[in-house]
Every structure is written in C-alpha cells, then in structure tokens.
Amino acid sequence: MGVDYYHILKVSRNATEEDLKKSYKRLAMRWHPDKNPVNKKEAEAKFKQISEAYDVISDPQKRKIYDLYGEEGLKSAELSSPSSFGGSGVGSGAYRFNPRYADDIFAGVFGGSENRFYGDGGVGSQGNMKAPPVETMLVCSLEELYKGGRRKMRISRTVPDEFGKPTIVDEILKIDIMPGWKKGTKITFPEKGNHEPGVTPADLIFVVEEKPHVLFKRDGNDLVINQKISLLEALTGITLSLTTLDGRNLTIPVIDIVNPGQEVVIPNEGMPISKEPSKKGHLKIKFEIIFPSRLNAEQKSDLKRALGGANK
C-alpha cells in the first residue's frame, strides 16, 4: 500500500470526518514548524506528511481510491472532480500533493491563514508583536574568559503542548565562551522565551559578567597586578614568580631600581583579543613600595653610609 495515511494521522480505517479533523488538529499543533524552532526541518517534514494524509482521507473520492488501491493506485488514478488541495481535475493528471498546500489546509481547518494557534487550542493573531527580550547574567571567571570553554545552561519556559495547552519544559542551552570575551558581551538565543497567545516569543539574552579574580584585574585587553615589595627589594632587585590564567609559571626578574608608582609591562601576557585570537594584550605590574615604619640608629647610619654619596 505504500504510505499508511491512517497510521500517520493515528486514526482507524473507519474514522469519521470528526475523528479526522480532531486528530489532524492535534498533530498539526504538535508539528507546526513555528512551534518547533529547534527541530524545524523535522517538523516541516512531519507537518507536510500529516497535511497530505488529511488531504487524502478527508476527501471521499480520494479516500475511496486509496482504500481500494493504496497510495500507488491513488497517484496513478484520474480524479473525476477537482481536489481540495493536492489533486487535479479530469484530464489534468493524477493526484500529487504539493507541499505548499500544507499551510492552506491548516488555515482551512483552523480558520484563516493569518492566524496561528496558541494557548487553549484556539488561534491567536500572528501579527508582528514580539515580546521584549529577556536578559540574564552569565557570570564567568577570568580563567574562562582567558581560555574559553563551554557552559550548559538549563532554562525553563512555557510552551504549548500538542493540545495547545501551556506547559513548562526544561531545555539545555550550550554557550561556547570565546577567549577574550568582555563584560557586557551578549549571547542571543532567538525566541527562547515563553510562548504567549498572539505574541512572538522573546529572545533570551545572556550577558557576560566578569567574576572578580584574587590576583589579576582586567583593563580592556590588559591584565593588571598590584605587587607590593619592600624598600630593600625596590633598591636591590627582585624576581617575581606568577601563575598565569592558563596555569603557566611566569618568572619576571626586576633588576633596575623600582620607583614609587612604577609599572613594568610584559608584552603579550594579557587577555586574548577576541577578534584577533593570535594576539594578546599586556600584563602590567604596578609596584607599591612598603617603607619601614621606623629605623633604629644603627640602620640609619648604615643607610647614610650606603647612600650618602649616591647623588655626589
């Protein structure tokens, strides 16, 4: 018999016209492409298949031929009267369902091509209204924004079920965090908000928020460290050992005398530049010199001897 239209519509072979319409409505509401943005291609195929099945079985002439000869018999027969959507009149060829008629069938059953079903199983105006976007924070560590990574975010939203009744569903959204993203970066998932009658669902927008780091501060594409050193270290030199955001050990020798407020810049050790992944900003080390709170007489004498002729 080929395609089993009764099985597609989930009705028995002796189904009445009312049975057919009721089953078509239920399946059309479940598989309409507008209600399945995630699996739109699959939904389109299912929706057209359901529409073709209804077009055949709801038409007495086509149903009789199909019951006797199956799909192949139907598609090789000359129809004696114009078909509702997919067929043809006498002399114009055998039955062929045009997928473009799926929306016409839907409009004919639900009452208007400009309408879309929602809520209680009725239809709401499609219109052009769209719910305002819904924003939520995506808090990322500085390590994540440096190295990149993937987040899985669980959301709950209201959508119509196969009968058009509102129901809460859970969904996992995957966000690929790109190295170098900054605070305020927005990641948009179109129409992932709640479904409401007569309104296009809102976009769901995640906004990057940067979690404070215990050591590094971010300044654009640069990383900044405030490093405290003693007066002795400022005068005689120091070797700093830092662990980078990607876990590397960085050794930084400071040989010259460090003045108060001085800054040492390490090129290409800052944050990745998101639009140029091969490039990075700088690492800036800002020194704070800790002076001794007091010196005894002997220490003062030693300093005078060591530094007394420095400016001569």
Short mmCIF file of C-alpha atoms in Angstrom, two decimals:
data_model
loop_
_atom_site.label_atom_id
_atom_site.label_comp_id
_atom_site.label_asym_id
_atom_site.label_seq_id
_atom_site.Cartn_x
_atom_site.Cartn_y
_atom_site.Cartn_z
CA MET A 1 0.00 0.00 0.00
CA GLY A 2 2.99 2.33 0.35
CA VAL A 3 2.39 5.20 2.76
CA ASP A 4 -0.15 4.44 5.50
CA TYR A 5 -2.12 7.67 5.78
CA TYR A 6 -4.28 6.29 8.59
CA HIS A 7 -1.20 5.48 10.64
CA ILE A 8 0.22 8.97 10.01
CA LEU A 9 -2.99 10.57 11.30
CA LYS A 10 -3.23 8.00 14.12
CA VAL A 11 -6.84 7.06 13.28
CA SER A 12 -8.59 3.82 12.43
CA ARG A 13 -9.69 2.96 8.88
CA ASN A 14 -13.33 3.65 9.78
CA ALA A 15 -12.60 7.08 11.30
CA THR A 16 -15.34 9.67 10.85
CA GLU A 17 -14.84 13.16 9.46
CA GLU A 18 -14.90 14.49 13.02
CA ASP A 19 -12.26 11.96 14.08
CA LEU A 20 -10.03 13.02 11.20
CA LYS A 21 -10.33 16.71 11.95
CA LYS A 22 -9.71 16.21 15.66
CA SER A 23 -6.60 14.12 15.05
CA TYR A 24 -5.31 16.49 12.38
CA LYS A 25 -5.66 19.47 14.73
CA ARG A 26 -3.78 17.69 17.49
CA LEU A 27 -0.92 16.60 15.24
CA ALA A 28 -0.74 19.90 13.33
CA MET A 29 -0.44 21.83 16.58
CA ARG A 30 2.32 19.50 17.69
CA TRP A 31 4.36 19.59 14.47
CA HIS A 32 3.74 23.03 13.03
CA PRO A 33 7.20 24.46 12.13
CA ASP A 34 6.50 27.69 14.00
CA LYS A 35 6.24 25.71 17.23
CA ASN A 36 9.42 23.75 16.66
CA PRO A 37 12.20 26.30 16.02
CA VAL A 38 14.88 23.92 17.31
CA ASN A 39 13.89 20.97 15.08
CA LYS A 40 12.36 22.97 12.27
CA LYS A 41 13.39 20.71 9.37
CA GLU A 42 11.99 17.61 11.05
CA ALA A 43 8.81 19.49 11.95
CA GLU A 44 8.33 20.72 8.38
CA ALA A 45 8.60 17.17 7.03
CA LYS A 46 6.15 15.83 9.63
CA PHE A 47 3.74 18.72 9.09
CA LYS A 48 3.64 18.17 5.31
CA GLN A 49 3.19 14.42 5.79
CA ILE A 50 0.28 15.00 8.18
CA SER A 51 -1.26 17.50 5.76
CA GLU A 52 -1.01 15.09 2.83
CA ALA A 53 -2.63 12.32 4.88
CA TYR A 54 -5.50 14.59 5.88
CA ASP A 55 -5.92 15.87 2.32
CA VAL A 56 -6.40 12.30 1.10
CA ILE A 57 -8.51 10.76 3.85
CA SER A 58 -10.80 13.78 4.35
CA ASP A 59 -11.76 13.73 0.66
CA PRO A 60 -14.37 10.96 -0.01
CA GLN A 61 -13.26 10.25 -3.59
CA LYS A 62 -9.54 10.12 -2.84
CA ARG A 63 -10.17 8.09 0.31
CA LYS A 64 -12.19 5.50 -1.63
CA ILE A 65 -9.46 5.09 -4.26
CA TYR A 66 -6.80 4.92 -1.56
CA ASP A 67 -8.74 2.29 0.41
CA LEU A 68 -9.08 0.11 -2.69
CA TYR A 69 -5.73 0.60 -4.42
CA GLY A 70 -3.41 2.24 -1.94
CA GLU A 71 -1.03 5.16 -2.47
CA GLU A 72 0.21 3.97 -5.86
CA GLY A 73 -3.33 3.50 -7.11
CA LEU A 74 -4.27 6.98 -5.92
CA LYS A 75 -1.30 8.60 -7.62
CA SER A 76 -1.97 6.83 -10.92
CA ALA A 77 -5.73 7.44 -10.99
CA GLU A 78 -7.57 10.19 -12.81
CA LEU A 79 -9.79 12.07 -10.34
CA SER A 80 -13.31 12.78 -11.51
CA SER A 81 -13.67 16.02 -9.56
CA PRO A 82 -11.35 18.85 -8.58
CA SER A 83 -9.41 18.01 -5.44
CA SER A 84 -9.32 20.27 -2.42
CA PHE A 85 -5.56 20.97 -2.40
CA GLY A 86 -3.20 18.35 -3.74
CA GLY A 87 -5.12 16.68 -6.56
CA SER A 88 -6.22 17.66 -10.01
CA GLY A 89 -9.31 17.65 -12.14
CA VAL A 90 -10.26 15.34 -15.02
CA GLY A 91 -7.67 15.26 -17.74
CA SER A 92 -5.14 17.23 -15.76
CA GLY A 93 -3.20 14.27 -14.34
CA ALA A 94 -3.11 12.03 -11.28
CA TYR A 95 -3.07 13.08 -7.63
CA ARG A 96 0.08 14.82 -6.50
CA PHE A 97 0.29 16.60 -3.17
CA ASN A 98 2.03 19.97 -3.33
CA PRO A 99 3.81 20.65 -0.01
CA ARG A 100 2.96 24.33 -0.38
CA TYR A 101 -0.67 23.45 0.28
CA ALA A 102 0.09 22.32 3.83
CA ASP A 103 -0.42 25.86 5.15
CA ASP A 104 -3.67 26.20 3.16
CA ILE A 105 -5.03 23.02 4.76
CA PHE A 106 -4.01 24.29 8.17
CA ALA A 107 -5.72 27.64 7.53
CA GLY A 108 -8.85 25.90 6.27
CA VAL A 109 -9.14 23.76 9.39
CA PHE A 110 -8.20 26.44 11.91
CA GLY A 111 -9.92 29.36 10.23
CA GLY A 112 -7.59 31.75 8.42
CA SER A 113 -4.05 31.74 7.04
CA GLU A 114 -3.19 34.83 9.04
CA ASN A 115 -3.74 33.03 12.35
CA ARG A 116 -1.53 30.84 14.46
CA PHE A 117 -2.64 28.51 17.27
CA TYR A 118 -1.81 29.10 20.91
CA GLY A 119 -2.98 28.58 24.45
CA ASP A 120 -6.35 26.85 24.70
CA GLY A 121 -6.21 25.19 21.30
CA GLY A 122 -7.77 28.12 19.51
CA VAL A 123 -5.97 30.56 17.30
CA GLY A 124 -4.32 33.83 18.14
CA SER A 125 -3.31 36.62 15.82
CA GLN A 126 0.17 36.12 14.45
CA GLY A 127 0.75 39.84 13.99
CA ASN A 128 4.17 41.42 14.27
CA MET A 129 4.31 41.86 18.04
CA LYS A 130 7.29 40.36 19.78
CA ALA A 131 7.81 40.11 23.49
CA PRO A 132 10.70 42.24 24.82
CA PRO A 133 14.00 40.38 25.23
CA VAL A 134 14.77 38.66 28.49
CA GLU A 135 18.29 39.25 29.81
CA THR A 136 20.10 37.13 32.38
CA MET A 137 23.64 37.29 33.71
CA LEU A 138 26.29 34.78 32.63
CA VAL A 139 28.91 35.03 35.38
CA CYS A 140 32.31 33.90 34.06
CA SER A 141 35.63 33.55 35.83
CA LEU A 142 38.62 35.38 34.41
CA GLU A 143 40.13 31.97 33.63
CA GLU A 144 37.10 31.10 31.46
CA LEU A 145 37.33 34.40 29.60
CA TYR A 146 41.06 33.80 29.07
CA LYS A 147 40.96 30.17 27.92
CA GLY A 148 37.41 29.88 26.61
CA GLY A 149 35.10 26.98 27.37
CA ARG A 150 31.56 25.68 27.15
CA ARG A 151 28.67 26.32 29.51
CA LYS A 152 25.45 24.35 29.64
CA MET A 153 22.57 26.46 30.90
CA ARG A 154 19.29 24.88 31.96
CA ILE A 155 16.24 27.02 31.29
CA SER A 156 12.54 26.51 31.94
CA ARG A 157 9.95 28.12 29.72
CA THR A 158 6.27 27.89 28.90
CA VAL A 159 5.29 26.43 25.53
CA PRO A 160 2.05 24.96 24.16
CA ASP A 161 1.82 21.17 24.24
CA GLU A 162 0.37 19.08 21.42
CA PHE A 163 -3.13 20.08 22.52
CA GLY A 164 -2.28 23.77 22.66
CA LYS A 165 -2.24 23.93 26.45
CA PRO A 166 0.62 25.85 28.13
CA THR A 167 3.19 23.60 29.76
CA ILE A 168 6.60 24.17 31.34
CA VAL A 169 9.52 22.48 29.63
CA ASP A 170 13.18 22.32 30.56
CA GLU A 171 15.87 22.82 27.95
CA ILE A 172 19.67 22.82 27.94
CA LEU A 173 21.34 25.65 26.02
CA LYS A 174 25.01 25.40 25.12
CA ILE A 175 27.17 28.52 25.18
CA ASP A 176 30.67 28.41 23.73
CA ILE A 177 32.67 31.04 25.62
CA MET A 178 35.25 32.55 23.30
CA PRO A 179 38.69 33.60 24.61
CA GLY A 180 38.79 37.34 25.14
CA TRP A 181 35.09 37.97 25.66
CA LYS A 182 34.50 41.03 27.81
CA LYS A 183 31.99 42.08 30.40
CA GLY A 184 28.79 43.06 28.62
CA THR A 185 29.18 40.62 25.73
CA LYS A 186 25.71 39.36 24.75
CA ILE A 187 24.78 35.89 23.54
CA THR A 188 21.30 35.74 22.00
CA PHE A 189 19.04 32.70 21.65
CA PRO A 190 16.18 33.79 19.36
CA GLU A 191 12.64 33.16 20.60
CA LYS A 192 13.64 31.09 23.63
CA GLY A 193 11.30 32.99 25.92
CA ASN A 194 7.82 31.94 27.00
CA HIS A 195 5.13 31.38 24.35
CA GLU A 196 2.13 33.61 24.86
CA PRO A 197 -1.03 33.92 22.73
CA GLY A 198 -0.66 36.37 19.88
CA VAL A 199 2.95 37.29 20.69
CA THR A 200 6.21 36.07 19.16
CA PRO A 201 8.34 34.60 21.96
CA ALA A 202 11.04 36.83 23.40
CA ASP A 203 14.71 36.40 22.65
CA LEU A 204 16.73 35.09 25.56
CA ILE A 205 19.96 37.05 26.02
CA PHE A 206 22.84 36.06 28.26
CA VAL A 207 25.06 38.98 29.29
CA VAL A 208 28.62 38.22 30.34
CA GLU A 209 29.51 39.34 33.86
CA GLU A 210 33.13 39.04 34.96
CA LYS A 211 33.79 37.42 38.32
CA PRO A 212 36.50 39.26 40.33
CA HIS A 213 39.87 37.50 40.46
CA VAL A 214 42.02 37.30 43.58
CA LEU A 215 45.20 38.39 41.77
CA PHE A 216 44.52 39.86 38.34
CA LYS A 217 42.39 42.82 37.36
CA ARG A 218 41.30 43.34 33.80
CA ASP A 219 41.74 46.62 31.96
CA GLY A 220 40.40 46.16 28.44
CA ASN A 221 42.74 43.64 26.85
CA ASP A 222 45.40 44.11 29.54
CA LEU A 223 45.83 42.35 32.86
CA VAL A 224 46.97 44.33 35.90
CA ILE A 225 48.67 43.12 39.09
CA ASN A 226 49.32 45.27 42.13
CA GLN A 227 52.58 43.98 43.58
CA LYS A 228 53.84 45.01 46.99
CA ILE A 229 57.60 44.99 47.51
CA SER A 230 59.84 46.13 50.34
CA LEU A 231 62.11 49.15 50.12
CA LEU A 232 65.07 46.80 50.12
CA GLU A 233 63.64 44.87 47.14
CA ALA A 234 62.92 48.11 45.32
CA LEU A 235 66.53 49.14 45.69
CA THR A 236 68.33 45.83 45.18
CA GLY A 237 66.02 43.96 42.77
CA ILE A 238 63.59 41.05 42.98
CA THR A 239 62.47 38.07 40.90
CA LEU A 240 58.71 37.64 40.72
CA SER A 241 57.06 34.28 40.12
CA LEU A 242 53.48 34.36 38.81
CA THR A 243 50.99 31.70 37.72
CA THR A 244 49.14 32.78 34.59
CA LEU A 245 45.42 32.30 33.98
CA ASP A 246 46.14 29.26 31.82
CA GLY A 247 48.36 27.68 34.51
CA ARG A 248 51.85 28.57 33.24
CA ASN A 249 54.61 29.67 35.59
CA LEU A 250 55.96 33.08 34.65
CA THR A 251 59.32 34.25 36.04
CA ILE A 252 59.92 38.01 35.89
CA PRO A 253 63.32 39.38 37.02
CA VAL A 254 63.25 43.03 38.14
CA ILE A 255 66.85 44.26 38.11
CA ASP A 256 66.61 48.04 38.00
CA ILE A 257 65.66 50.20 40.94
CA VAL A 258 61.88 50.47 41.28
CA ASN A 259 60.47 53.94 41.92
CA PRO A 260 57.18 54.51 43.74
CA GLY A 261 54.25 54.06 41.32
CA GLN A 262 56.44 52.50 38.67
CA GLU A 263 54.89 50.00 36.27
CA VAL A 264 56.53 47.09 34.45
CA VAL A 265 54.88 45.95 31.21
CA ILE A 266 55.17 42.36 29.95
CA PRO A 267 54.03 42.24 26.29
CA ASN A 268 51.63 39.57 25.04
CA GLU A 269 50.79 38.22 28.51
CA GLY A 270 47.42 39.92 28.85
CA MET A 271 43.96 38.80 27.75
CA PRO A 272 43.38 37.29 24.30
CA ILE A 273 41.85 39.71 21.81
CA SER A 274 38.57 38.08 20.77
CA LYS A 275 38.62 39.43 17.22
CA GLU A 276 42.29 38.53 16.78
CA PRO A 277 42.78 35.26 18.71
CA SER A 278 46.52 35.09 17.94
CA LYS A 279 47.14 38.38 19.76
CA LYS A 280 47.03 39.32 23.43
CA GLY A 281 47.18 42.46 25.49
CA HIS A 282 49.87 43.25 28.04
CA LEU A 283 50.50 42.23 31.62
CA LYS A 284 51.07 45.31 33.74
CA ILE A 285 52.72 45.02 37.14
CA LYS A 286 52.15 48.07 39.33
CA PHE A 287 54.53 48.28 42.26
CA GLU A 288 53.67 49.51 45.72
CA ILE A 289 56.78 50.06 47.83
CA ILE A 290 56.36 49.30 51.51
CA PHE A 291 58.55 51.63 53.57
CA PRO A 292 59.68 50.59 57.04
CA SER A 293 57.68 52.15 59.85
CA ARG A 294 60.85 53.02 61.77
CA LEU A 295 64.65 52.63 61.72
CA ASN A 296 66.99 52.39 64.67
CA ALA A 297 70.16 54.46 64.90
CA GLU A 298 72.40 51.73 63.53
CA GLN A 299 70.17 51.17 60.49
CA LYS A 300 70.05 54.87 59.77
CA SER A 301 73.85 55.06 60.00
CA ASP A 302 74.21 52.13 57.60
CA LEU A 303 71.85 53.74 55.08
CA LYS A 304 73.71 57.03 55.25
CA ARG A 305 76.97 55.27 54.55
CA ALA A 306 75.48 53.27 51.68
CA LEU A 307 73.51 56.07 50.09
CA GLY A 308 75.19 59.18 51.27
CA GLY A 309 77.30 59.58 48.17
CA ALA A 310 74.69 58.47 45.70
CA ASN A 311 73.98 61.96 44.44
CA LYS A 312 77.60 63.22 44.54
#
